[in-house]
Amino acid sequence: MRGFGKYALYVYAVITFVFLLIPIAYTVAFSFNDARRTNIIWRGFTFDNWLSVCDSPNVCESFSNSILVAVVATVMATTLGTMIAIALVRYRFKFRSATTLLLFLPMATPEVVLGAGLAAQFLAAGVQKGLVTVIIAHTMFCVSFVVVTVRARVATLDPALEEAGRDLYASPAQVFWRITFPLLIPGIIAAALLSFALSFDDFIITNFNAGAAVTFPRYVYTAAARGIPAEANVIASAVFFLAIAAVLISQIGGALKRRKLARA
C-alpha cells in the first residue's frame, strides 16, 4: 500500500507539472507558427516571427506601455511600501492597527471592485484616463504586497545593530543607509520583483482605468477573439525565457556564494 501511495504521488506530481507547462509550451510553439492573420491553426515552422516581432500593429507599443507602467509603479510602490513597513514595525503611533488593516484591504478586495472604485474616483475628479491613471492604480494595490514582504524582513532585524551604530555617534541617516538598508535589500528586491510581476500582468484594474491606452494584457485579450498574433507569443516566450535565465543566475550565484563561504 505504501508503494502504491508513493506511485500515485509521483503520477499526481507529473500531471500537475504537465497541466502547468502545457500553456507555456503552446505559447512557445506557436511563436514559431507560420501564421498569417490568425494564429490558431499550425501552418508550419518559421523564425520570421522572432525576426520581425514589431511588424504586427500595436504589439511592441503595448509591450513598451506595460514595461513603463510596471517599472514606474514598482519604483513608487517599493519606495512607499518600504517606508510604511519600517514605520509599522519600529514605531508606535495612534491607529497603528487600523493602518495595518487598511493596508491589507487591497489584497483581500476583488480586483474588479478596486478597478471600478478607482475608475469612479478618477471620473469624479475629472482626471483623463491613460497610462498615468494606470500607474496610480497599480501603485495603490502593489504597495500592500510590498509592505507585507518588507515588513517580514524588518521584523527579523536585530535592533541591537542599529543601537550599536547610534552608540558610535552615527546620525539617523547613517544608521539607516549603512546598517538598516543593506540588511533590507533582499526583502526589498523580492517585493520589487513581486510588484513588477503583478503590475505587468494585471488586466482587470488596467481595463477600468486605462482609457484609450493599450497595455500588453489588454492587447492580448482583444486579439484573442481572432487568434493571438504570433508576435505576441514571441514576446510572451521571451519574457518566459528571461524569467528562467534570472532564476538560474540567482541559483548559480547563491550556490557559488555558499561554496565560497564554505571554503573560507
Short mmCIF file of C-alpha atoms in Angstrom, two decimals:
data_model
loop_
_atom_site.label_atom_id
_atom_site.label_comp_id
_atom_site.label_asym_id
_atom_site.label_seq_id
_atom_site.Cartn_x
_atom_site.Cartn_y
_atom_site.Cartn_z
CA MET A 1 0.00 0.00 0.00
CA ARG A 2 2.87 2.36 0.78
CA GLY A 3 4.40 1.68 -2.65
CA PHE A 4 1.07 2.42 -4.34
CA GLY A 5 0.75 5.72 -2.45
CA LYS A 6 4.24 6.75 -3.49
CA TYR A 7 3.49 5.84 -7.12
CA ALA A 8 0.19 7.77 -7.01
CA LEU A 9 2.02 10.81 -5.62
CA TYR A 10 4.52 10.71 -8.50
CA VAL A 11 1.70 10.42 -11.04
CA TYR A 12 -0.15 13.33 -9.44
CA ALA A 13 3.02 15.46 -9.48
CA VAL A 14 3.65 14.67 -13.15
CA ILE A 15 0.05 15.50 -14.09
CA THR A 16 0.28 18.79 -12.19
CA PHE A 17 3.52 19.79 -13.92
CA VAL A 18 2.10 18.87 -17.32
CA PHE A 19 -1.03 20.90 -16.59
CA LEU A 20 1.11 23.92 -15.68
CA LEU A 21 3.52 23.58 -18.59
CA ILE A 22 1.03 22.96 -21.44
CA PRO A 23 0.01 26.66 -21.81
CA ILE A 24 3.68 27.71 -21.77
CA ALA A 25 4.64 25.04 -24.30
CA TYR A 26 1.73 26.08 -26.52
CA THR A 27 2.78 29.74 -26.38
CA VAL A 28 6.40 28.95 -27.22
CA ALA A 29 5.46 26.55 -30.03
CA PHE A 30 3.03 28.95 -31.69
CA SER A 31 5.59 31.75 -31.55
CA PHE A 32 7.26 29.80 -34.38
CA ASN A 33 3.99 29.24 -36.28
CA ASP A 34 3.89 30.43 -39.89
CA ALA A 35 0.64 32.25 -39.18
CA ARG A 36 -0.92 34.94 -41.30
CA ARG A 37 -3.92 36.78 -39.93
CA THR A 38 -4.81 34.21 -37.30
CA ASN A 39 -2.64 32.07 -35.07
CA ILE A 40 -5.00 29.27 -34.15
CA ILE A 41 -4.04 26.52 -36.62
CA TRP A 42 -0.48 25.26 -37.03
CA ARG A 43 0.71 26.11 -40.55
CA GLY A 44 4.41 25.36 -40.34
CA PHE A 45 7.66 26.29 -38.62
CA THR A 46 9.35 29.65 -39.16
CA PHE A 47 11.74 32.09 -37.46
CA ASP A 48 10.15 35.09 -39.20
CA ASN A 49 8.02 35.97 -36.18
CA TRP A 50 11.10 36.33 -33.99
CA LEU A 51 12.94 38.37 -36.62
CA SER A 52 10.03 40.75 -37.24
CA VAL A 53 8.36 40.88 -33.85
CA CYS A 54 7.28 44.53 -34.17
CA ASP A 55 5.67 44.16 -37.60
CA SER A 56 2.28 43.32 -36.12
CA PRO A 57 0.40 46.54 -35.24
CA ASN A 58 0.46 47.64 -31.58
CA VAL A 59 2.38 44.60 -30.28
CA CYS A 60 5.61 46.40 -29.34
CA GLU A 61 3.77 49.58 -28.37
CA SER A 62 1.53 47.72 -25.92
CA PHE A 63 4.52 45.81 -24.55
CA SER A 64 6.52 49.01 -24.00
CA ASN A 65 3.50 50.57 -22.27
CA SER A 66 3.31 47.61 -19.90
CA ILE A 67 7.03 47.82 -19.16
CA LEU A 68 6.78 51.57 -18.49
CA VAL A 69 3.78 51.17 -16.18
CA ALA A 70 5.34 48.24 -14.33
CA VAL A 71 8.69 49.96 -13.79
CA VAL A 72 7.25 53.27 -12.56
CA ALA A 73 4.61 51.58 -10.37
CA THR A 74 7.25 49.24 -8.93
CA VAL A 75 9.59 52.10 -8.02
CA MET A 76 6.80 54.10 -6.39
CA ALA A 77 5.22 51.15 -4.58
CA THR A 78 8.57 49.80 -3.36
CA THR A 79 9.63 53.20 -2.01
CA LEU A 80 6.34 53.90 -0.24
CA GLY A 81 5.87 50.32 0.95
CA THR A 82 9.36 50.10 2.43
CA MET A 83 8.90 53.30 4.42
CA ILE A 84 5.49 52.16 5.66
CA ALA A 85 6.81 48.71 6.63
CA ILE A 86 9.63 50.23 8.68
CA ALA A 87 7.21 52.61 10.40
CA LEU A 88 4.77 49.81 11.27
CA VAL A 89 7.47 47.63 12.84
CA ARG A 90 9.75 50.17 14.53
CA TYR A 91 7.37 52.90 15.70
CA ARG A 92 4.34 53.03 17.96
CA PHE A 93 1.67 55.52 16.94
CA LYS A 94 -2.07 56.05 17.10
CA PHE A 95 -4.27 53.92 14.84
CA ARG A 96 -1.34 51.62 14.02
CA SER A 97 -3.60 48.56 13.94
CA ALA A 98 -6.16 50.36 11.80
CA THR A 99 -3.42 51.40 9.38
CA THR A 100 -2.25 47.80 9.09
CA LEU A 101 -5.81 46.66 8.40
CA LEU A 102 -6.29 49.29 5.70
CA LEU A 103 -3.05 48.24 4.02
CA PHE A 104 -4.20 44.62 3.87
CA LEU A 105 -7.60 45.50 2.38
CA PRO A 106 -6.42 45.83 -1.25
CA MET A 107 -5.02 42.29 -1.05
CA ALA A 108 -8.36 40.91 0.12
CA THR A 109 -10.58 43.02 -2.14
CA PRO A 110 -11.51 41.64 -5.59
CA GLU A 111 -9.72 43.47 -8.38
CA VAL A 112 -12.99 44.29 -10.11
CA VAL A 113 -14.07 46.24 -7.02
CA LEU A 114 -10.75 48.09 -6.80
CA GLY A 115 -10.76 48.84 -10.51
CA ALA A 116 -14.32 50.14 -10.54
CA GLY A 117 -13.76 52.22 -7.39
CA LEU A 118 -10.63 53.86 -8.76
CA ALA A 119 -12.30 54.50 -12.11
CA ALA A 120 -15.19 56.23 -10.32
CA GLN A 121 -12.75 58.40 -8.35
CA PHE A 122 -10.84 59.42 -11.46
CA LEU A 123 -14.11 60.22 -13.21
CA ALA A 124 -15.37 62.31 -10.28
CA ALA A 125 -12.07 64.20 -10.13
CA GLY A 126 -12.16 64.88 -13.87
CA VAL A 127 -8.87 63.05 -14.47
CA GLN A 128 -8.40 61.80 -18.01
CA LYS A 129 -7.72 58.08 -18.11
CA GLY A 130 -4.44 56.89 -19.56
CA LEU A 131 -1.08 55.47 -18.53
CA VAL A 132 -0.84 57.92 -15.61
CA THR A 133 -4.07 56.66 -14.04
CA VAL A 134 -2.94 53.07 -14.61
CA ILE A 135 0.34 53.78 -12.82
CA ILE A 136 -1.53 55.33 -9.88
CA ALA A 137 -3.88 52.35 -9.69
CA HIS A 138 -1.06 49.80 -9.88
CA THR A 139 0.95 51.64 -7.25
CA MET A 140 -2.03 51.56 -4.91
CA PHE A 141 -2.53 47.80 -4.94
CA CYS A 142 1.19 46.94 -5.16
CA VAL A 143 2.01 48.92 -2.00
CA SER A 144 0.19 46.33 0.12
CA PHE A 145 2.31 43.47 -1.22
CA VAL A 146 5.49 45.48 -0.66
CA VAL A 147 4.52 46.26 2.93
CA VAL A 148 3.84 42.59 3.70
CA THR A 149 7.12 41.43 2.15
CA VAL A 150 9.40 44.10 3.59
CA ARG A 151 7.67 44.08 6.96
CA ALA A 152 8.57 40.42 7.42
CA ARG A 153 12.20 41.29 6.74
CA VAL A 154 12.20 44.28 9.11
CA ALA A 155 10.73 42.14 11.89
CA THR A 156 13.72 39.77 11.71
CA LEU A 157 16.35 42.51 12.08
CA ASP A 158 18.17 42.82 15.39
CA PRO A 159 17.58 46.33 16.82
CA ALA A 160 20.89 45.99 18.66
CA LEU A 161 22.72 46.54 15.38
CA GLU A 162 21.12 49.95 14.96
CA GLU A 163 21.70 50.77 18.61
CA ALA A 164 25.38 49.95 18.18
CA GLY A 165 25.53 52.41 15.30
CA ARG A 166 23.95 55.13 17.43
CA ASP A 167 26.39 54.38 20.24
CA LEU A 168 29.18 55.13 17.76
CA TYR A 169 27.63 58.57 17.17
CA ALA A 170 26.20 57.74 13.76
CA SER A 171 23.37 60.01 12.65
CA PRO A 172 19.92 58.51 11.97
CA ALA A 173 20.57 58.78 8.23
CA GLN A 174 23.91 56.99 8.57
CA VAL A 175 22.33 54.24 10.67
CA PHE A 176 19.65 53.69 8.05
CA TRP A 177 21.84 53.73 4.94
CA ARG A 178 24.82 51.86 6.39
CA ILE A 179 23.08 49.33 8.65
CA THR A 180 19.33 49.03 8.12
CA PHE A 181 19.06 49.43 4.36
CA PRO A 182 21.75 46.86 3.40
CA LEU A 183 20.02 44.29 5.62
CA LEU A 184 16.66 45.06 3.99
CA ILE A 185 17.91 44.70 0.40
CA PRO A 186 16.84 41.03 -0.04
CA GLY A 187 13.30 41.82 1.11
CA ILE A 188 13.14 44.99 -0.98
CA ILE A 189 14.30 43.14 -4.10
CA ALA A 190 11.73 40.39 -3.52
CA ALA A 191 8.99 43.00 -3.04
CA ALA A 192 10.05 44.88 -6.18
CA LEU A 193 10.04 41.72 -8.30
CA LEU A 194 6.60 40.78 -6.99
CA SER A 195 5.26 44.27 -7.68
CA PHE A 196 6.68 44.26 -11.20
CA ALA A 197 5.11 40.89 -11.97
CA LEU A 198 1.72 41.93 -10.58
CA SER A 199 1.72 45.23 -12.45
CA PHE A 200 2.93 43.84 -15.77
CA ASP A 201 0.38 41.02 -15.66
CA ASP A 202 -2.65 42.98 -14.46
CA PHE A 203 -5.69 43.22 -16.73
CA ILE A 204 -8.80 43.93 -14.65
CA ILE A 205 -7.71 47.11 -12.86
CA THR A 206 -5.91 48.26 -16.01
CA ASN A 207 -9.01 47.76 -18.13
CA PHE A 208 -11.05 50.01 -15.84
CA ASN A 209 -8.51 52.83 -15.73
CA ALA A 210 -6.51 52.79 -18.98
CA GLY A 211 -8.92 54.67 -21.20
CA ALA A 212 -7.55 54.51 -24.75
CA ALA A 213 -4.08 53.36 -23.62
CA VAL A 214 -3.27 49.76 -24.54
CA THR A 215 -1.09 47.56 -22.37
CA PHE A 216 0.13 44.10 -23.34
CA PRO A 217 -2.55 42.18 -21.36
CA ARG A 218 -5.29 44.35 -22.92
CA TYR A 219 -3.83 43.79 -26.37
CA VAL A 220 -3.71 40.02 -25.87
CA TYR A 221 -7.29 39.97 -24.56
CA THR A 222 -8.58 41.94 -27.56
CA ALA A 223 -6.60 39.87 -30.05
CA ALA A 224 -7.69 36.54 -28.54
CA ALA A 225 -11.01 36.68 -30.38
CA ARG A 226 -9.28 36.21 -33.75
CA GLY A 227 -6.27 34.28 -32.52
CA ILE A 228 -3.38 35.85 -30.66
CA PRO A 229 -0.76 37.08 -33.17
CA ALA A 230 2.41 35.04 -33.31
CA GLU A 231 4.37 38.18 -32.43
CA ALA A 232 2.53 38.36 -29.10
CA ASN A 233 3.54 34.76 -28.45
CA VAL A 234 7.13 35.75 -29.26
CA ILE A 235 7.11 38.46 -26.59
CA ALA A 236 5.45 36.15 -24.06
CA SER A 237 8.03 33.45 -24.80
CA ALA A 238 10.89 35.93 -24.50
CA VAL A 239 9.62 37.07 -21.10
CA PHE A 240 9.37 33.43 -20.00
CA PHE A 241 12.94 32.69 -21.12
CA LEU A 242 14.21 35.82 -19.36
CA ALA A 243 12.48 34.72 -16.15
CA ILE A 244 14.12 31.29 -16.39
CA ALA A 245 17.51 32.92 -17.00
CA ALA A 246 17.06 35.20 -13.98
CA VAL A 247 16.16 32.25 -11.74
CA LEU A 248 19.14 30.22 -12.99
CA ILE A 249 21.54 33.12 -12.49
CA SER A 250 20.17 33.66 -8.98
CA GLN A 251 20.52 29.97 -8.11
CA ILE A 252 24.02 29.72 -9.55
CA GLY A 253 25.09 32.92 -7.80
CA GLY A 254 23.71 31.65 -4.50
CA ALA A 255 25.46 28.30 -4.91
CA LEU A 256 28.78 29.97 -5.70
CA LYS A 257 28.41 32.27 -2.70
CA ARG A 258 27.66 29.34 -0.38
CA ARG A 259 30.64 27.42 -1.75
CA LYS A 260 32.88 30.44 -1.21
CA LEU A 261 31.69 30.80 2.38
CA ALA A 262 32.21 27.08 2.98
CA ARG A 263 35.82 27.32 1.82
CA ALA A 264 36.55 30.40 3.92
#
